[in-house]
mmCIF file of C-alpha atoms in Angstrom:
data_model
loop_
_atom_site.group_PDB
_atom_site.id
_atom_site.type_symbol
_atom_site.label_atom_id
_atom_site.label_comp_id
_atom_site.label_asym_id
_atom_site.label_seq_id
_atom_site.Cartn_x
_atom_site.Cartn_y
_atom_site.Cartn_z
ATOM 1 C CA UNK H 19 122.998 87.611 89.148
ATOM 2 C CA UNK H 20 120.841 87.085 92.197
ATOM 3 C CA UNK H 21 117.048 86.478 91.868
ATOM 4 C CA UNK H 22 115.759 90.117 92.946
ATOM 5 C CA UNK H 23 113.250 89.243 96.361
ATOM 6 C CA UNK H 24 109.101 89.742 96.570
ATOM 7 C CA UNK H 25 108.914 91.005 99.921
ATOM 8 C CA UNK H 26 110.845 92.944 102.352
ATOM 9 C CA UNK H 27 110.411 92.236 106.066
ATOM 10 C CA UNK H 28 110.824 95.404 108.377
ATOM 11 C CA UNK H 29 111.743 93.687 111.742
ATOM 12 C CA UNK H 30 111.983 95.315 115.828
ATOM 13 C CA UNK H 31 112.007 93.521 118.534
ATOM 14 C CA UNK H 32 110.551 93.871 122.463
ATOM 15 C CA UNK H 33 109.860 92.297 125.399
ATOM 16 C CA UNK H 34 109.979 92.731 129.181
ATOM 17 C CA UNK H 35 113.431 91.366 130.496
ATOM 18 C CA UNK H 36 112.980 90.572 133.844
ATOM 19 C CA UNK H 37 109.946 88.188 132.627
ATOM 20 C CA UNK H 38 111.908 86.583 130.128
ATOM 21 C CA UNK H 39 109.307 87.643 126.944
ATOM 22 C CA UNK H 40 111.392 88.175 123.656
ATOM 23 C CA UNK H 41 109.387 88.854 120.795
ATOM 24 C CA UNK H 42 109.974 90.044 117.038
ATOM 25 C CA UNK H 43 107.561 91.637 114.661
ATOM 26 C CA UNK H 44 108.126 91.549 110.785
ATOM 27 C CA UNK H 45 106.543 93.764 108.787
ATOM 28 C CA UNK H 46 106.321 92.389 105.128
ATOM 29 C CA UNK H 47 105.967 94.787 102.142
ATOM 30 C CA UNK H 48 105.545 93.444 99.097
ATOM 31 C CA UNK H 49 108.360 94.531 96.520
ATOM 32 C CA UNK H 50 107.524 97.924 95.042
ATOM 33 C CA UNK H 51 104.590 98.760 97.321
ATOM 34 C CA UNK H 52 106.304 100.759 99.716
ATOM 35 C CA UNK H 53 105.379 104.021 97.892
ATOM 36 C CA UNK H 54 101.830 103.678 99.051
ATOM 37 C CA UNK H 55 102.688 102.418 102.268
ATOM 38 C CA UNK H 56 104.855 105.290 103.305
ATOM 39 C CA UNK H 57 102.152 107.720 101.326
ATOM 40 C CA UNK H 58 99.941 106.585 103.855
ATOM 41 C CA UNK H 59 102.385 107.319 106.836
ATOM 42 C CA UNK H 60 103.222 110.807 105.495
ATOM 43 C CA UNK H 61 99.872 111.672 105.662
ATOM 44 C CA UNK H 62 99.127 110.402 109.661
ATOM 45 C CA UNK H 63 102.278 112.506 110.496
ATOM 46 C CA UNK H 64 101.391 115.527 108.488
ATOM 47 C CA UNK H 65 97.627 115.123 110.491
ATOM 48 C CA UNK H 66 99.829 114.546 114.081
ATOM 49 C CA UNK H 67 101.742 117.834 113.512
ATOM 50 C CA UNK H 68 98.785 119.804 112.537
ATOM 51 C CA UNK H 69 97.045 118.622 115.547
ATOM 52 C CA UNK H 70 99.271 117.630 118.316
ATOM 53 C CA UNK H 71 102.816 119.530 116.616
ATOM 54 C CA UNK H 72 104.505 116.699 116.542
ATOM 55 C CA UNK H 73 107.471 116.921 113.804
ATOM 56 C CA UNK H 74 106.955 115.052 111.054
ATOM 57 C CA UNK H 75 110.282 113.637 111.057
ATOM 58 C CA UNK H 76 109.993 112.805 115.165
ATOM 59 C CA UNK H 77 111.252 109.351 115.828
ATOM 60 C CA UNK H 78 108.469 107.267 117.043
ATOM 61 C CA UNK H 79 109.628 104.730 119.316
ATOM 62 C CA UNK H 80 106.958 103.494 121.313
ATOM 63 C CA UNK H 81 107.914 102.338 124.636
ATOM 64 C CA UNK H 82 109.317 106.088 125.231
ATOM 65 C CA UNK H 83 106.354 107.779 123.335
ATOM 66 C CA UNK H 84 103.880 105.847 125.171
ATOM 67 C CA UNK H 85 105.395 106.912 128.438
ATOM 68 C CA UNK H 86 105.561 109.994 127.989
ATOM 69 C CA UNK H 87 109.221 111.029 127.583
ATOM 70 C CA UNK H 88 110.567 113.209 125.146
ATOM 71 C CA UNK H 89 108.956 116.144 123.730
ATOM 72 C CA UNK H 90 108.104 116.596 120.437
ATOM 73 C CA UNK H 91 108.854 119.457 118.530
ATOM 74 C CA UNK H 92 109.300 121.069 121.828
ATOM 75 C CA UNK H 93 105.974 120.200 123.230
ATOM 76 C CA UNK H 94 104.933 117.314 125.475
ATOM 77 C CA UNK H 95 101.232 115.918 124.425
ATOM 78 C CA UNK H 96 99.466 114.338 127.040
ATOM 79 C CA UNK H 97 98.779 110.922 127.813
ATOM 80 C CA UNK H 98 95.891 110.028 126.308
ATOM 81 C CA UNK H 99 97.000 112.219 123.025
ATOM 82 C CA UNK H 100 99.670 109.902 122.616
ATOM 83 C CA UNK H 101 97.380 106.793 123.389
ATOM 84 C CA UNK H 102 95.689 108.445 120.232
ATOM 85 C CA UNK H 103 98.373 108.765 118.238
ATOM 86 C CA UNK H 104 99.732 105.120 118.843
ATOM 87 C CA UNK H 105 96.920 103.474 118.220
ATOM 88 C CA UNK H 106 96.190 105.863 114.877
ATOM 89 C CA UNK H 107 99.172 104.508 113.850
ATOM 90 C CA UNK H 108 97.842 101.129 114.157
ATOM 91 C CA UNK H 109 95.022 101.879 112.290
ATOM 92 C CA UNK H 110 97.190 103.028 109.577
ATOM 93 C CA UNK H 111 99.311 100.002 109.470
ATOM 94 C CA UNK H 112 95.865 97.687 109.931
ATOM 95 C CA UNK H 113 94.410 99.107 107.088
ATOM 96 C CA UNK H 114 97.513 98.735 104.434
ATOM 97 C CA UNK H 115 96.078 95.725 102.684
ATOM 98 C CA UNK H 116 99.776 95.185 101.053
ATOM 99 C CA UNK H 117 101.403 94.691 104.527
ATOM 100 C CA UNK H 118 101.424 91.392 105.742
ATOM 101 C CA UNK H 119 102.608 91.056 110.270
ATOM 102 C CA UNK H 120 104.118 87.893 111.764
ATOM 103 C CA UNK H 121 105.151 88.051 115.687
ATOM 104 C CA UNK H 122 106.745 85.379 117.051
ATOM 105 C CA UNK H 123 107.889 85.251 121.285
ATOM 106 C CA UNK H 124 109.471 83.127 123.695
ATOM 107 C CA UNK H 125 108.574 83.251 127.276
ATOM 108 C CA UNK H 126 110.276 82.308 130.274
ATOM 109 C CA UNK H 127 113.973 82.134 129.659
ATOM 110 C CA UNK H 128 116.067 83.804 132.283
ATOM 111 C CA UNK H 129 119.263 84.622 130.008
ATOM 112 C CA UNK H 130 117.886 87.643 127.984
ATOM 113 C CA UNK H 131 120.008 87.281 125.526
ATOM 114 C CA UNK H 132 119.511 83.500 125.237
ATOM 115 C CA UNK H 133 115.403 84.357 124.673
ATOM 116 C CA UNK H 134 116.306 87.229 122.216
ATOM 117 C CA UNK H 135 118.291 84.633 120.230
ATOM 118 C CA UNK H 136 115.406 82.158 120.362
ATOM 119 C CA UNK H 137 112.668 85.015 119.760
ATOM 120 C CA UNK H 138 114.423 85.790 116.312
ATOM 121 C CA UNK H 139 115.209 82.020 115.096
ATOM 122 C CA UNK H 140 111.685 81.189 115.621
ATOM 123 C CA UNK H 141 110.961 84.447 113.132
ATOM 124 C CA UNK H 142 113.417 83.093 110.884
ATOM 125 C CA UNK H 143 112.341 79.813 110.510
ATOM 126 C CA UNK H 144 108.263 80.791 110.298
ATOM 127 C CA UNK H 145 109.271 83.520 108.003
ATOM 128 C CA UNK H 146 110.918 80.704 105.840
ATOM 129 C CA UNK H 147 108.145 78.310 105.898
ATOM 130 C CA UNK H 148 105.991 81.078 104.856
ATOM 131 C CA UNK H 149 107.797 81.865 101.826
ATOM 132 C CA UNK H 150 108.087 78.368 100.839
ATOM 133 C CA UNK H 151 104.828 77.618 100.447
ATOM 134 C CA UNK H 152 104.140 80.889 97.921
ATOM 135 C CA UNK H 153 107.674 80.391 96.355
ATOM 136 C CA UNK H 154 108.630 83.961 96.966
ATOM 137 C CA UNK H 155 112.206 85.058 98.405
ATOM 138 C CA UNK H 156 112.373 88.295 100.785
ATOM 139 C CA UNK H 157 114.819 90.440 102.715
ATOM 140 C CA UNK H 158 115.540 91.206 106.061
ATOM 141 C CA UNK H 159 115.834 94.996 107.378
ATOM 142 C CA UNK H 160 115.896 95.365 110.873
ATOM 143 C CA UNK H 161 116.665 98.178 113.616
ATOM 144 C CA UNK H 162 119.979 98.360 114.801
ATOM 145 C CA UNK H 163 123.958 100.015 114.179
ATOM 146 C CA UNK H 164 125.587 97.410 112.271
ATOM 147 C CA UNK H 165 126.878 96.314 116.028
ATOM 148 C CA UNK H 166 124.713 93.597 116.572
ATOM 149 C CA UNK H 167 126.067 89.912 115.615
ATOM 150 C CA UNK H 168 122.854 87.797 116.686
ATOM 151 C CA UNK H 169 121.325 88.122 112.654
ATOM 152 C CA UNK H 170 124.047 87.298 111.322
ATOM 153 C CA UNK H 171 125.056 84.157 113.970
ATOM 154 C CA UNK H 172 121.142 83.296 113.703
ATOM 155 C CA UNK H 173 120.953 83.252 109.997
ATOM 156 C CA UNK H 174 124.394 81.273 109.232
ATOM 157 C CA UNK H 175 122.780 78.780 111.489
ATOM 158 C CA UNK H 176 119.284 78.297 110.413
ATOM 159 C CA UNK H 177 120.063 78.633 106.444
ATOM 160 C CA UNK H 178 116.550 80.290 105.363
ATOM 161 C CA UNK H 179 116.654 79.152 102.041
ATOM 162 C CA UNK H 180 114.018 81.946 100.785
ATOM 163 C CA UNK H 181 115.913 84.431 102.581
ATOM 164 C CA UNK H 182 119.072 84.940 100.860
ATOM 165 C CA UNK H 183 120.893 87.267 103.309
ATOM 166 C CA UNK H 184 120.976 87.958 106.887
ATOM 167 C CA UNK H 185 119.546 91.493 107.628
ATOM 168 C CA UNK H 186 120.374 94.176 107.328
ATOM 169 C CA UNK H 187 120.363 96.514 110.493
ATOM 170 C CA UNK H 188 119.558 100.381 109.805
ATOM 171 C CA UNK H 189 118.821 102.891 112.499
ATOM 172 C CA UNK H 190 114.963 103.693 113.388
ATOM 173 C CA UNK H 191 115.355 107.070 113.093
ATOM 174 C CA UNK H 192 116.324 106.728 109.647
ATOM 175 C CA UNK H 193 113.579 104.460 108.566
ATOM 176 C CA UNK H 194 109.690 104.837 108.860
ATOM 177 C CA UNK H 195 108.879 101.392 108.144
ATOM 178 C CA UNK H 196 111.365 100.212 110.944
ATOM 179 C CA UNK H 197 109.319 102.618 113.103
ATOM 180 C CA UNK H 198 105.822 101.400 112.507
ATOM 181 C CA UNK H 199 107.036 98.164 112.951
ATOM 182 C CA UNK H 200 108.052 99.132 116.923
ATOM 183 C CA UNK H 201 104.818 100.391 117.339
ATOM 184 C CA UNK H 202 103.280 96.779 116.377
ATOM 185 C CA UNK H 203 105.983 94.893 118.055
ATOM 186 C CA UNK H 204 105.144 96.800 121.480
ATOM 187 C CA UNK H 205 101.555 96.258 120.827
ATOM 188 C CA UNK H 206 102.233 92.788 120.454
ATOM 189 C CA UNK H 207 104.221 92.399 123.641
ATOM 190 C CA UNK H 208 101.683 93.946 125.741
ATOM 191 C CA UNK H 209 98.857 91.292 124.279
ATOM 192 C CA UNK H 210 101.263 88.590 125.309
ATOM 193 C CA UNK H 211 102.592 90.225 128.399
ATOM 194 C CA UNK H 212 99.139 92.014 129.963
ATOM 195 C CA UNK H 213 101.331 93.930 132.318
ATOM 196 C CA UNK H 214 98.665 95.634 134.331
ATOM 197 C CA UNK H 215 100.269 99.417 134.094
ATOM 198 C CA UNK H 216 99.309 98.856 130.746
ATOM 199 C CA UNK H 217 96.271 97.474 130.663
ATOM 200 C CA UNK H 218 94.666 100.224 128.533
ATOM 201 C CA UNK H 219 96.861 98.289 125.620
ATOM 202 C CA UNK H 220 95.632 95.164 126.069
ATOM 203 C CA UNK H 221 93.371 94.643 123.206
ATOM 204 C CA UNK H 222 95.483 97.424 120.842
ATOM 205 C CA UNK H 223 97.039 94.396 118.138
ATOM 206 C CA UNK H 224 93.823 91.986 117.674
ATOM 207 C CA UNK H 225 91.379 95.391 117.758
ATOM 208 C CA UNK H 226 93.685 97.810 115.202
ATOM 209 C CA UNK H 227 95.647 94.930 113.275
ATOM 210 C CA UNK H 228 92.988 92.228 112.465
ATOM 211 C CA UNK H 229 93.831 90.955 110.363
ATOM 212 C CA UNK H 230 97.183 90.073 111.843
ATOM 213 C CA UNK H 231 98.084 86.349 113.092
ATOM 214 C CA UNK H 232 97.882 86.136 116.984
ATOM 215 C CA UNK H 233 101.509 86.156 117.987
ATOM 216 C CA UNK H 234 103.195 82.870 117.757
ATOM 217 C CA UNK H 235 105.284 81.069 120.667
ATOM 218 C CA UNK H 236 108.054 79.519 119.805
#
């Protein structure tokens, strides 16, 4: 019988193709904790549809959210509501003292592919060495269709040996913690990136998620 695992590692990915930037975020959660982690979502949403209407089950995906397409429930919040709301969700996530965050980026390939394939091995292999020094195994969940063969091609090449199985890919609007973990992933890109239409994000991961590692190159 397999070992059961301590953590699981809720994984998105972003990044600004014409530059080259790949990054993943993981999103660890230790083994039965997640009740209090989504407990803690449920309540931002419920507090976002009583003030702004946004459905509770609304997928959050930040790159769209933060530029204001799609409308909610119907509506369409301003800007600087959905600023708000973004970097509330931050705060949330920040302030989980279960959830552990590891980004990890490569810069300056021109295949985009290529730098999405580095951008995850690097995640792999720190997410490995982080788990061997505590002895702990984890799992992989990560946003996608099932269509995607880069974890699996990644992972039968690095061997994690504290990470038993290549991810597993579920859809974001099926999964809350895959969601919050887009929201820190685009954070993290734009505190890497600096792109200056989006300067006003700058300082959003170190200022709502300090306790979060600086993104690592790989």
């Amino acid at each position: 019988m397999d070992q059961p695992v301590d953590h699981t590692f809720y994984v998105d990915e972003s990044g600004i193709p014409s530059t080259g930037l790949a990054l993943y975020t993981a999103l660890g959660v230790p083994t039965g904790r997640a009740p209090e982690v989504l407990r803690a979502w449920r309540d931002l949403r419920n507090q976002w549809y009583c003030e702004y209407g946004v459905p509770k089950d609304f997928e959050l995906h930040a790159t769209n959210f933060l530029s204001g397409r799609g409308r909610p429930g119907g509506r369409n919040p301003a800007k600087i509501d959905r600023y708000r709301m973004a970097q509330a969700a931050l705060d949330v996530i920040g302030a989980q003292p279960s959830i552990s965050i590891v980004t990890v980026y490569t810069e300056g390939l021109e295949h985009w592919g290529r730098a999405k394939r580095q951008a995850y091995e690097g995640l792999l292999r720190r997410l490995d060495r982080r788990l061997a020094e505590s002895g702990e195994r984890a799992a992989l969940v990560v946003d996608g269709d099932g269509s995607e063969h880069l974890y699996e091609e990644v992972h039968q090449q690095v061997g994690p040996r504290h990470i038993p199985f290549a991810a597993t890919e579920v859809p974001a609007h099926t999964s809350a913690l895959i969601q919050m973990a887009d929201v820190v992933a685009h954070s993290a890109c734009q505190a890497i990136a600096r792109q200056h239409s989006r300067r006003f994000m700058w300082g959003w991961y170190s200022r709502h998620l300090p306790k979060a590692p600086a993104p690592e190159r790989c």
